[in-house]
mmCIF file of C-alpha atoms and ligand atoms in Angstrom:
data_model
loop_
_atom_site.group_PDB
_atom_site.id
_atom_site.type_symbol
_atom_site.label_atom_id
_atom_site.label_comp_id
_atom_site.label_asym_id
_atom_site.label_seq_id
_atom_site.Cartn_x
_atom_site.Cartn_y
_atom_site.Cartn_z
ATOM 1 C CA UNK A 1 0.000 0.000 0.000
ATOM 2 C CA UNK A 2 1.290 3.458 -0.916
ATOM 3 C CA UNK A 3 2.071 5.791 1.979
ATOM 4 C CA UNK A 4 -0.017 8.955 1.972
ATOM 5 C CA UNK A 5 1.994 12.115 1.400
ATOM 6 C CA UNK A 6 1.014 15.477 2.865
ATOM 7 C CA UNK A 7 0.655 18.268 0.348
ATOM 8 C CA UNK A 8 1.758 21.906 0.578
ATOM 9 C CA UNK A 9 2.139 24.636 -2.038
ATOM 10 C CA UNK A 10 3.004 28.262 -2.650
ATOM 11 C CA UNK A 11 0.388 30.372 -4.438
ATOM 12 C CA UNK A 12 1.236 33.613 -6.214
ATOM 13 C CA UNK A 13 1.415 35.400 -9.533
ATOM 14 C CA UNK A 14 4.037 35.233 -10.943
ATOM 15 C CA UNK A 15 5.341 32.049 -9.333
ATOM 16 C CA UNK A 16 7.788 30.412 -11.758
ATOM 17 C CA UNK A 17 10.866 31.858 -10.038
ATOM 18 C CA UNK A 18 9.749 31.087 -6.476
ATOM 19 C CA UNK A 19 12.483 29.462 -4.405
ATOM 20 C CA UNK A 20 9.954 28.092 -1.893
ATOM 21 C CA UNK A 21 9.604 24.585 -3.449
ATOM 22 C CA UNK A 22 13.389 24.175 -3.350
ATOM 23 C CA UNK A 23 13.634 25.470 0.226
ATOM 24 C CA UNK A 24 10.812 23.326 1.624
ATOM 25 C CA UNK A 25 12.023 20.209 -0.212
ATOM 26 C CA UNK A 26 15.430 20.663 1.412
ATOM 27 C CA UNK A 27 13.829 21.183 4.841
ATOM 28 C CA UNK A 28 11.716 18.026 4.375
ATOM 29 C CA UNK A 29 14.770 16.042 3.380
ATOM 30 C CA UNK A 30 16.854 17.261 6.307
ATOM 31 C CA UNK A 31 14.113 16.545 8.865
ATOM 32 C CA UNK A 32 12.884 13.238 7.377
ATOM 33 C CA UNK A 33 9.425 14.586 6.729
ATOM 34 C CA UNK A 34 7.370 13.029 3.950
ATOM 35 C CA UNK A 35 5.694 15.821 2.036
ATOM 36 C CA UNK A 36 5.123 17.280 -1.389
ATOM 37 C CA UNK A 37 5.442 21.025 -1.977
ATOM 38 C CA UNK A 38 4.317 22.548 -5.281
ATOM 39 C CA UNK A 39 4.276 26.006 -6.898
ATOM 40 C CA UNK A 40 0.829 27.041 -8.068
ATOM 41 C CA UNK A 41 0.199 29.969 -10.397
ATOM 42 C CA UNK A 42 -3.135 31.590 -9.527
ATOM 43 C CA UNK A 43 -5.036 34.020 -11.762
ATOM 44 C CA UNK A 44 -5.444 37.534 -10.376
ATOM 45 C CA UNK A 45 -9.131 37.038 -9.520
ATOM 46 C CA UNK A 46 -8.931 33.318 -8.772
ATOM 47 C CA UNK A 47 -7.360 33.196 -5.318
ATOM 48 C CA UNK A 48 -10.421 32.459 -3.188
ATOM 49 C CA UNK A 49 -11.447 29.574 -5.435
ATOM 50 C CA UNK A 50 -7.908 28.195 -5.643
ATOM 51 C CA UNK A 51 -7.685 28.258 -1.865
ATOM 52 C CA UNK A 52 -10.968 26.398 -1.380
ATOM 53 C CA UNK A 53 -10.063 23.822 -4.034
ATOM 54 C CA UNK A 54 -6.661 23.202 -2.453
ATOM 55 C CA UNK A 55 -7.908 22.581 1.080
ATOM 56 C CA UNK A 56 -10.901 20.525 -0.117
ATOM 57 C CA UNK A 57 -8.504 17.809 -1.223
ATOM 58 C CA UNK A 58 -7.524 15.314 1.439
ATOM 59 C CA UNK A 59 -4.005 15.650 2.782
ATOM 60 C CA UNK A 60 -3.599 19.225 1.497
ATOM 61 C CA UNK A 61 -2.486 20.848 4.720
ATOM 62 C CA UNK A 62 -0.766 24.184 4.228
ATOM 63 C CA UNK A 63 0.033 27.046 1.874
ATOM 64 C CA UNK A 64 2.668 29.716 1.471
ATOM 65 C CA UNK A 65 1.157 32.881 0.032
ATOM 66 C CA UNK A 66 3.101 35.410 -1.985
ATOM 67 C CA UNK A 67 2.475 38.538 -4.074
ATOM 68 C CA UNK A 68 -0.212 39.634 -4.870
ATOM 69 C CA UNK A 69 -2.425 37.535 -2.571
ATOM 70 C CA UNK A 70 -1.089 38.222 0.932
ATOM 71 C CA UNK A 71 -3.752 40.809 1.824
ATOM 72 C CA UNK A 72 -6.563 38.648 0.448
ATOM 73 C CA UNK A 73 -5.241 35.692 2.437
ATOM 74 C CA UNK A 74 -5.467 37.861 5.571
ATOM 75 C CA UNK A 75 -9.120 38.551 4.819
ATOM 76 C CA UNK A 76 -9.985 34.931 4.095
ATOM 77 C CA UNK A 77 -8.361 33.363 7.168
ATOM 78 C CA UNK A 78 -10.849 32.341 9.863
ATOM 79 C CA UNK A 79 -8.287 32.741 12.638
ATOM 80 C CA UNK A 80 -5.123 34.870 12.614
ATOM 81 C CA UNK A 81 -2.164 34.822 14.982
ATOM 82 C CA UNK A 82 -1.638 37.945 17.037
ATOM 83 C CA UNK A 83 1.384 39.086 15.054
ATOM 84 C CA UNK A 84 -0.464 38.555 11.774
ATOM 85 C CA UNK A 85 -3.365 40.700 12.945
ATOM 86 C CA UNK A 86 -1.366 43.945 12.730
ATOM 87 C CA UNK A 87 0.529 42.885 9.606
ATOM 88 C CA UNK A 88 -2.617 43.144 7.486
ATOM 89 C CA UNK A 89 -1.245 40.397 5.273
ATOM 90 C CA UNK A 90 -0.447 36.680 5.594
ATOM 91 C CA UNK A 91 2.214 34.480 4.067
ATOM 92 C CA UNK A 92 1.208 31.215 5.797
ATOM 93 C CA UNK A 93 -2.095 29.316 5.878
ATOM 94 C CA UNK A 94 -2.990 25.927 7.308
ATOM 95 C CA UNK A 95 -5.926 23.944 8.650
ATOM 96 C CA UNK A 96 -5.889 23.780 12.429
ATOM 97 C CA UNK A 97 -6.957 20.754 14.487
ATOM 98 C CA UNK A 98 -10.629 21.787 14.167
ATOM 99 C CA UNK A 99 -10.380 22.209 10.399
ATOM 100 C CA UNK A 100 -10.419 26.003 10.610
ATOM 101 C CA UNK A 101 -8.319 28.030 8.183
ATOM 102 C CA UNK A 102 -5.608 29.661 10.245
ATOM 103 C CA UNK A 103 -3.124 32.310 9.109
ATOM 104 C CA UNK A 104 0.201 33.735 10.197
ATOM 105 C CA UNK A 105 2.789 36.134 8.855
ATOM 106 C CA UNK A 106 6.317 34.818 9.378
ATOM 107 C CA UNK A 107 8.124 37.527 7.361
ATOM 108 C CA UNK A 108 8.960 39.737 10.337
ATOM 109 C CA UNK A 109 10.107 36.805 12.427
ATOM 110 C CA UNK A 110 12.274 35.712 9.500
ATOM 111 C CA UNK A 111 13.861 39.155 9.312
ATOM 112 C CA UNK A 112 14.490 39.355 13.061
ATOM 113 C CA UNK A 113 15.902 35.813 13.184
ATOM 114 C CA UNK A 114 18.211 36.505 10.259
ATOM 115 C CA UNK A 115 19.503 39.653 11.954
ATOM 116 C CA UNK A 116 19.890 38.059 15.388
ATOM 117 C CA UNK A 117 20.736 34.409 14.895
ATOM 118 C CA UNK A 118 22.606 34.500 11.581
ATOM 119 C CA UNK A 119 24.287 37.898 11.794
ATOM 120 C CA UNK A 120 24.545 38.640 15.520
ATOM 121 C CA UNK A 121 22.686 41.973 15.185
ATOM 122 C CA UNK A 122 20.405 42.807 18.118
ATOM 123 C CA UNK A 123 17.537 45.278 17.839
ATOM 124 C CA UNK A 124 17.232 45.695 21.611
ATOM 125 C CA UNK A 125 17.701 49.394 22.499
ATOM 126 C CA UNK A 126 18.755 50.072 18.895
ATOM 127 C CA UNK A 127 17.829 53.125 16.847
ATOM 128 C CA UNK A 128 16.122 51.620 13.809
ATOM 129 C CA UNK A 129 15.311 53.361 10.521
ATOM 130 C CA UNK A 130 12.800 51.602 8.283
ATOM 131 C CA UNK A 131 12.599 52.823 4.672
ATOM 132 C CA UNK A 132 9.239 52.299 2.960
ATOM 133 C CA UNK A 133 5.671 51.983 4.172
ATOM 134 C CA UNK A 134 4.108 49.401 1.862
ATOM 135 C CA UNK A 135 2.910 45.876 2.575
ATOM 136 C CA UNK A 136 6.421 44.498 3.043
ATOM 137 C CA UNK A 137 7.173 46.979 5.835
ATOM 138 C CA UNK A 138 3.787 46.647 7.523
ATOM 139 C CA UNK A 139 4.365 42.891 7.701
ATOM 140 C CA UNK A 140 7.573 43.210 9.722
ATOM 141 C CA UNK A 141 6.926 46.084 12.146
ATOM 142 C CA UNK A 142 5.334 44.083 14.975
ATOM 143 C CA UNK A 143 8.222 41.564 15.306
ATOM 144 C CA UNK A 144 10.755 44.420 15.078
ATOM 145 C CA UNK A 145 9.010 46.274 17.915
ATOM 146 C CA UNK A 146 8.812 43.078 19.964
ATOM 147 C CA UNK A 147 12.621 43.227 20.157
ATOM 148 C CA UNK A 148 12.296 46.480 22.143
ATOM 149 C CA UNK A 149 14.318 48.877 20.014
ATOM 150 C CA UNK A 150 14.979 52.359 21.438
ATOM 151 C CA UNK A 151 13.002 53.877 18.583
ATOM 152 C CA UNK A 152 11.806 53.111 15.073
ATOM 153 C CA UNK A 153 11.602 55.836 12.427
ATOM 154 C CA UNK A 154 9.535 54.958 9.355
ATOM 155 C CA UNK A 155 10.531 57.102 6.364
ATOM 156 C CA UNK A 156 8.640 56.966 3.099
ATOM 157 C CA UNK A 157 8.286 58.838 -0.199
ATOM 158 C CA UNK A 158 4.560 59.249 0.531
ATOM 159 C CA UNK A 159 4.728 60.552 4.100
ATOM 160 C CA UNK A 160 1.024 59.961 4.843
ATOM 161 C CA UNK A 161 1.530 56.195 4.394
ATOM 162 C CA UNK A 162 4.367 56.209 6.926
ATOM 163 C CA UNK A 163 2.154 58.182 9.330
ATOM 164 C CA UNK A 164 -0.702 55.695 8.946
ATOM 165 C CA UNK A 165 1.655 52.833 9.818
ATOM 166 C CA UNK A 166 3.075 54.694 12.829
ATOM 167 C CA UNK A 167 -0.481 55.300 14.094
ATOM 168 C CA UNK A 168 -1.127 51.548 13.988
ATOM 169 C CA UNK A 169 1.554 51.211 16.648
ATOM 170 C CA UNK A 170 0.659 54.183 18.821
ATOM 171 C CA UNK A 171 2.026 53.785 22.333
ATOM 172 C CA UNK A 172 5.211 52.279 20.900
ATOM 173 C CA UNK A 173 8.355 54.358 20.111
ATOM 174 C CA UNK A 174 7.495 54.760 16.416
ATOM 175 C CA UNK A 175 7.555 57.955 14.334
ATOM 176 C CA UNK A 176 7.118 58.799 10.669
ATOM 177 C CA UNK A 177 8.626 61.272 8.192
ATOM 178 C CA UNK A 178 9.758 61.813 4.608
ATOM 179 C CA UNK A 179 13.193 60.663 3.407
ATOM 180 C CA UNK A 180 14.731 64.146 3.476
ATOM 181 C CA UNK A 181 13.522 64.799 7.027
ATOM 182 C CA UNK A 182 15.352 61.879 8.632
ATOM 183 C CA UNK A 183 17.846 63.213 11.185
ATOM 184 C CA UNK A 184 20.603 61.601 13.235
ATOM 185 C CA UNK A 185 22.303 58.280 12.717
ATOM 186 C CA UNK A 186 20.993 54.744 13.229
ATOM 187 C CA UNK A 187 22.206 51.380 14.490
ATOM 188 C CA UNK A 188 20.113 49.424 11.993
ATOM 189 C CA UNK A 189 18.604 50.601 8.691
ATOM 190 C CA UNK A 190 16.117 48.323 6.927
ATOM 191 C CA UNK A 191 15.267 48.989 3.288
ATOM 192 C CA UNK A 192 11.707 47.804 2.634
ATOM 193 C CA UNK A 193 11.061 49.974 -0.430
ATOM 194 C CA UNK A 194 10.818 48.566 -3.917
ATOM 195 C CA UNK A 195 12.853 51.536 -5.201
ATOM 196 C CA UNK A 196 15.655 49.319 -6.510
ATOM 197 C CA UNK A 197 13.203 47.592 -8.880
ATOM 198 C CA UNK A 198 13.109 50.960 -10.641
ATOM 199 C CA UNK A 199 16.876 51.455 -10.268
ATOM 200 C CA UNK A 200 16.318 54.107 -7.568
ATOM 201 C CA UNK A 201 17.619 54.637 -4.050
ATOM 202 C CA UNK A 202 15.510 56.033 -1.206
ATOM 203 C CA UNK A 203 17.014 59.560 -0.936
ATOM 204 C CA UNK A 204 17.881 59.640 2.776
ATOM 205 C CA UNK A 205 20.762 61.830 4.010
ATOM 206 C CA UNK A 206 24.081 59.941 4.036
ATOM 207 C CA UNK A 207 24.496 61.015 7.674
ATOM 208 C CA UNK A 208 22.062 58.248 8.767
ATOM 209 C CA UNK A 209 24.962 55.814 8.300
ATOM 210 C CA UNK A 210 28.032 55.517 10.518
ATOM 211 C CA UNK A 211 30.680 52.808 10.590
ATOM 212 C CA UNK A 212 28.693 50.936 13.254
ATOM 213 C CA UNK A 213 25.465 50.926 11.206
ATOM 214 C CA UNK A 214 24.061 47.639 9.909
ATOM 215 C CA UNK A 215 22.048 48.009 6.683
ATOM 216 C CA UNK A 216 19.535 45.300 5.784
ATOM 217 C CA UNK A 217 18.003 45.215 2.312
ATOM 218 C CA UNK A 218 14.827 43.115 2.260
ATOM 219 C CA UNK A 219 15.563 42.533 -1.443
ATOM 220 C CA UNK A 220 18.325 40.129 -2.469
ATOM 221 C CA UNK A 221 20.423 39.616 -5.580
ATOM 222 C CA UNK A 222 23.393 37.615 -6.842
ATOM 223 C CA UNK A 223 25.790 40.468 -6.140
ATOM 224 C CA UNK A 224 25.546 43.297 -3.625
ATOM 225 C CA UNK A 225 22.142 45.019 -3.927
ATOM 226 C CA UNK A 226 22.014 48.629 -5.141
ATOM 227 C CA UNK A 227 20.945 49.813 -1.689
ATOM 228 C CA UNK A 228 23.642 47.858 0.132
ATOM 229 C CA UNK A 229 26.314 49.124 -2.292
ATOM 230 C CA UNK A 230 25.213 52.676 -1.532
ATOM 231 C CA UNK A 231 25.362 51.880 2.206
ATOM 232 C CA UNK A 232 28.898 50.474 1.858
ATOM 233 C CA UNK A 233 29.933 53.570 -0.088
ATOM 234 C CA UNK A 234 28.729 55.678 2.862
ATOM 235 C CA UNK A 235 30.865 53.589 5.232
ATOM 236 C CA UNK A 236 28.269 51.225 6.760
ATOM 237 C CA UNK A 237 29.834 48.651 9.090
ATOM 238 C CA UNK A 238 27.807 45.726 7.805
ATOM 239 C CA UNK A 239 25.334 45.035 4.996
ATOM 240 C CA UNK A 240 22.960 42.073 4.715
ATOM 241 C CA UNK A 241 20.500 41.221 1.948
ATOM 242 C CA UNK A 242 17.113 39.513 2.232
ATOM 243 C CA UNK A 243 18.099 35.981 1.227
ATOM 244 C CA UNK A 244 18.416 34.936 4.868
ATOM 245 C CA UNK A 245 14.989 36.419 5.622
ATOM 246 C CA UNK A 246 13.529 34.363 2.781
ATOM 247 C CA UNK A 247 14.960 31.143 4.230
ATOM 248 C CA UNK A 248 14.053 31.999 7.839
ATOM 249 C CA UNK A 249 10.426 32.907 7.074
ATOM 250 C CA UNK A 250 10.126 29.546 5.300
ATOM 251 C CA UNK A 251 11.639 27.745 8.302
ATOM 252 C CA UNK A 252 8.986 29.336 10.538
ATOM 253 C CA UNK A 253 6.285 28.089 8.158
ATOM 254 C CA UNK A 254 7.760 24.621 8.178
ATOM 255 C CA UNK A 255 7.825 24.640 11.989
ATOM 256 C CA UNK A 256 4.154 25.665 12.121
ATOM 257 C CA UNK A 257 3.101 22.966 9.669
ATOM 258 C CA UNK A 258 5.330 20.102 10.767
ATOM 259 C CA UNK A 259 6.135 20.836 14.409
ATOM 260 C CA UNK A 260 9.878 20.673 13.766
ATOM 261 C CA UNK A 261 12.179 23.613 13.084
ATOM 262 C CA UNK A 262 14.645 22.849 10.295
ATOM 263 C CA UNK A 263 18.230 24.034 10.282
ATOM 264 C CA UNK A 264 18.570 26.890 7.802
ATOM 265 C CA UNK A 265 22.294 27.188 7.200
ATOM 266 C CA UNK A 266 22.672 24.502 4.541
ATOM 267 C CA UNK A 267 19.702 25.825 2.564
ATOM 268 C CA UNK A 268 21.013 29.386 2.727
ATOM 269 C CA UNK A 269 24.471 28.329 1.566
ATOM 270 C CA UNK A 270 23.068 26.299 -1.322
ATOM 271 C CA UNK A 271 20.801 29.135 -2.508
ATOM 272 C CA UNK A 272 23.660 31.628 -2.340
ATOM 273 C CA UNK A 273 25.897 29.286 -4.335
ATOM 274 C CA UNK A 274 23.230 28.760 -6.981
ATOM 275 C CA UNK A 275 22.686 32.496 -7.370
ATOM 276 C CA UNK A 276 26.324 33.312 -8.020
HETATM 277 P P1 ATR B 1 5.453 46.005 -1.070
HETATM 278 O O1 ATR B 1 4.334 45.029 -0.871
HETATM 279 O O2 ATR B 1 6.690 45.426 -1.710
HETATM 280 O O3 ATR B 1 5.771 46.774 0.167
HETATM 281 P P2 ATR B 1 4.116 48.343 -2.000
HETATM 282 O O4 ATR B 1 3.041 48.173 -0.997
HETATM 283 O O5 ATR B 1 3.757 48.778 -3.399
HETATM 284 O O6 ATR B 1 4.934 47.013 -2.192
HETATM 285 O O7 ATR B 1 5.190 49.370 -1.387
HETATM 286 C C1 ATR B 1 6.334 49.745 -2.072
HETATM 287 C C2 ATR B 1 7.155 50.689 -1.178
HETATM 288 O O8 ATR B 1 8.314 51.116 -1.914
HETATM 289 C C3 ATR B 1 6.423 51.963 -0.799
HETATM 290 O O9 ATR B 1 6.894 52.412 0.442
HETATM 291 C C4 ATR B 1 6.832 52.909 -1.927
HETATM 292 O O10 ATR B 1 6.725 54.280 -1.627
HETATM 293 P P3 ATR B 1 5.298 55.046 -1.773
HETATM 294 O O11 ATR B 1 4.477 54.596 -0.609
HETATM 295 O O12 ATR B 1 5.637 56.459 -1.757
HETATM 296 O O13 ATR B 1 4.742 54.579 -3.099
HETATM 297 C C5 ATR B 1 8.285 52.536 -2.065
HETATM 298 N N1 ATR B 1 8.846 52.881 -3.379
HETATM 299 C C6 ATR B 1 8.545 52.325 -4.570
HETATM 300 N N2 ATR B 1 9.278 52.885 -5.560
HETATM 301 C C7 ATR B 1 10.063 53.831 -4.975
HETATM 302 C C8 ATR B 1 11.043 54.757 -5.462
HETATM 303 N N3 ATR B 1 11.358 54.804 -6.756
HETATM 304 N N4 ATR B 1 11.646 55.564 -4.548
HETATM 305 C C9 ATR B 1 11.346 55.507 -3.247
HETATM 306 N N5 ATR B 1 10.411 54.656 -2.715
HETATM 307 C C10 ATR B 1 9.786 53.833 -3.574
#
């Protein structure tokens, strides 16, 4: 008799270049878990149906959600974890023990883990500058604040969007401004804008960077990202790109689904090798 295999998938559009199937297959291998993880392209208006169809099939237990469906996933989940509530978007769905559709957002945890565990950068009592105020930034603010930084400044091209995000976290040491208005220097600077997709840099004063500043670009690329190259040129002490965050957010998903946290180092090393 054939052994039943549990099914997982990532849904998005586009999806062809997703590294999630590779990452989760390596996690499954390393932890001796029997599962199948697929990439599923979903039409722009077909997410709700695709979701229902997926979970209606026996043994289809969990989904990774990527652009552009993270906000819709948040709306469709029956139960959300506390950290996902504020994120306004989900990257992880699964059926809980009562068959309810449950959602989480592991992006922020992935970012914090990559900073702390893989790079030895603590956010506790740190001055943190976050560039951007879109979905990617909203998804990571709660876990960043949970690390108890001294303060978090959100700077964005459209200042009103940064202000709206800061208001979501009222009572916490969070403020908002435009790029040109950022003053002082920071311990950690996180680039969550998509400016580099357009070949741009967020125009913050170079004085935000000192030689003890760590710059983290949530984007990643084969070579140094445009933002991280700029940061190095300004004398930043350390630059990190988002590849580690990608692997760590997946490891959190895997832990939620399978109850075992995979080691991430081998996967990270392999992905980095394959990109170069
Ligand atoms: P995501 O889900 O990746 O966060 P998004 O919600 O569209 O995508 O947000 C993109 C972020 O990058 C926003 O903060 C955006 O600034 P605006 O809110 O002013 O649009 C920022 N961004 C995009 N292109 C940029 C550019 N060329 N320069 C500076 N910021 C840019």
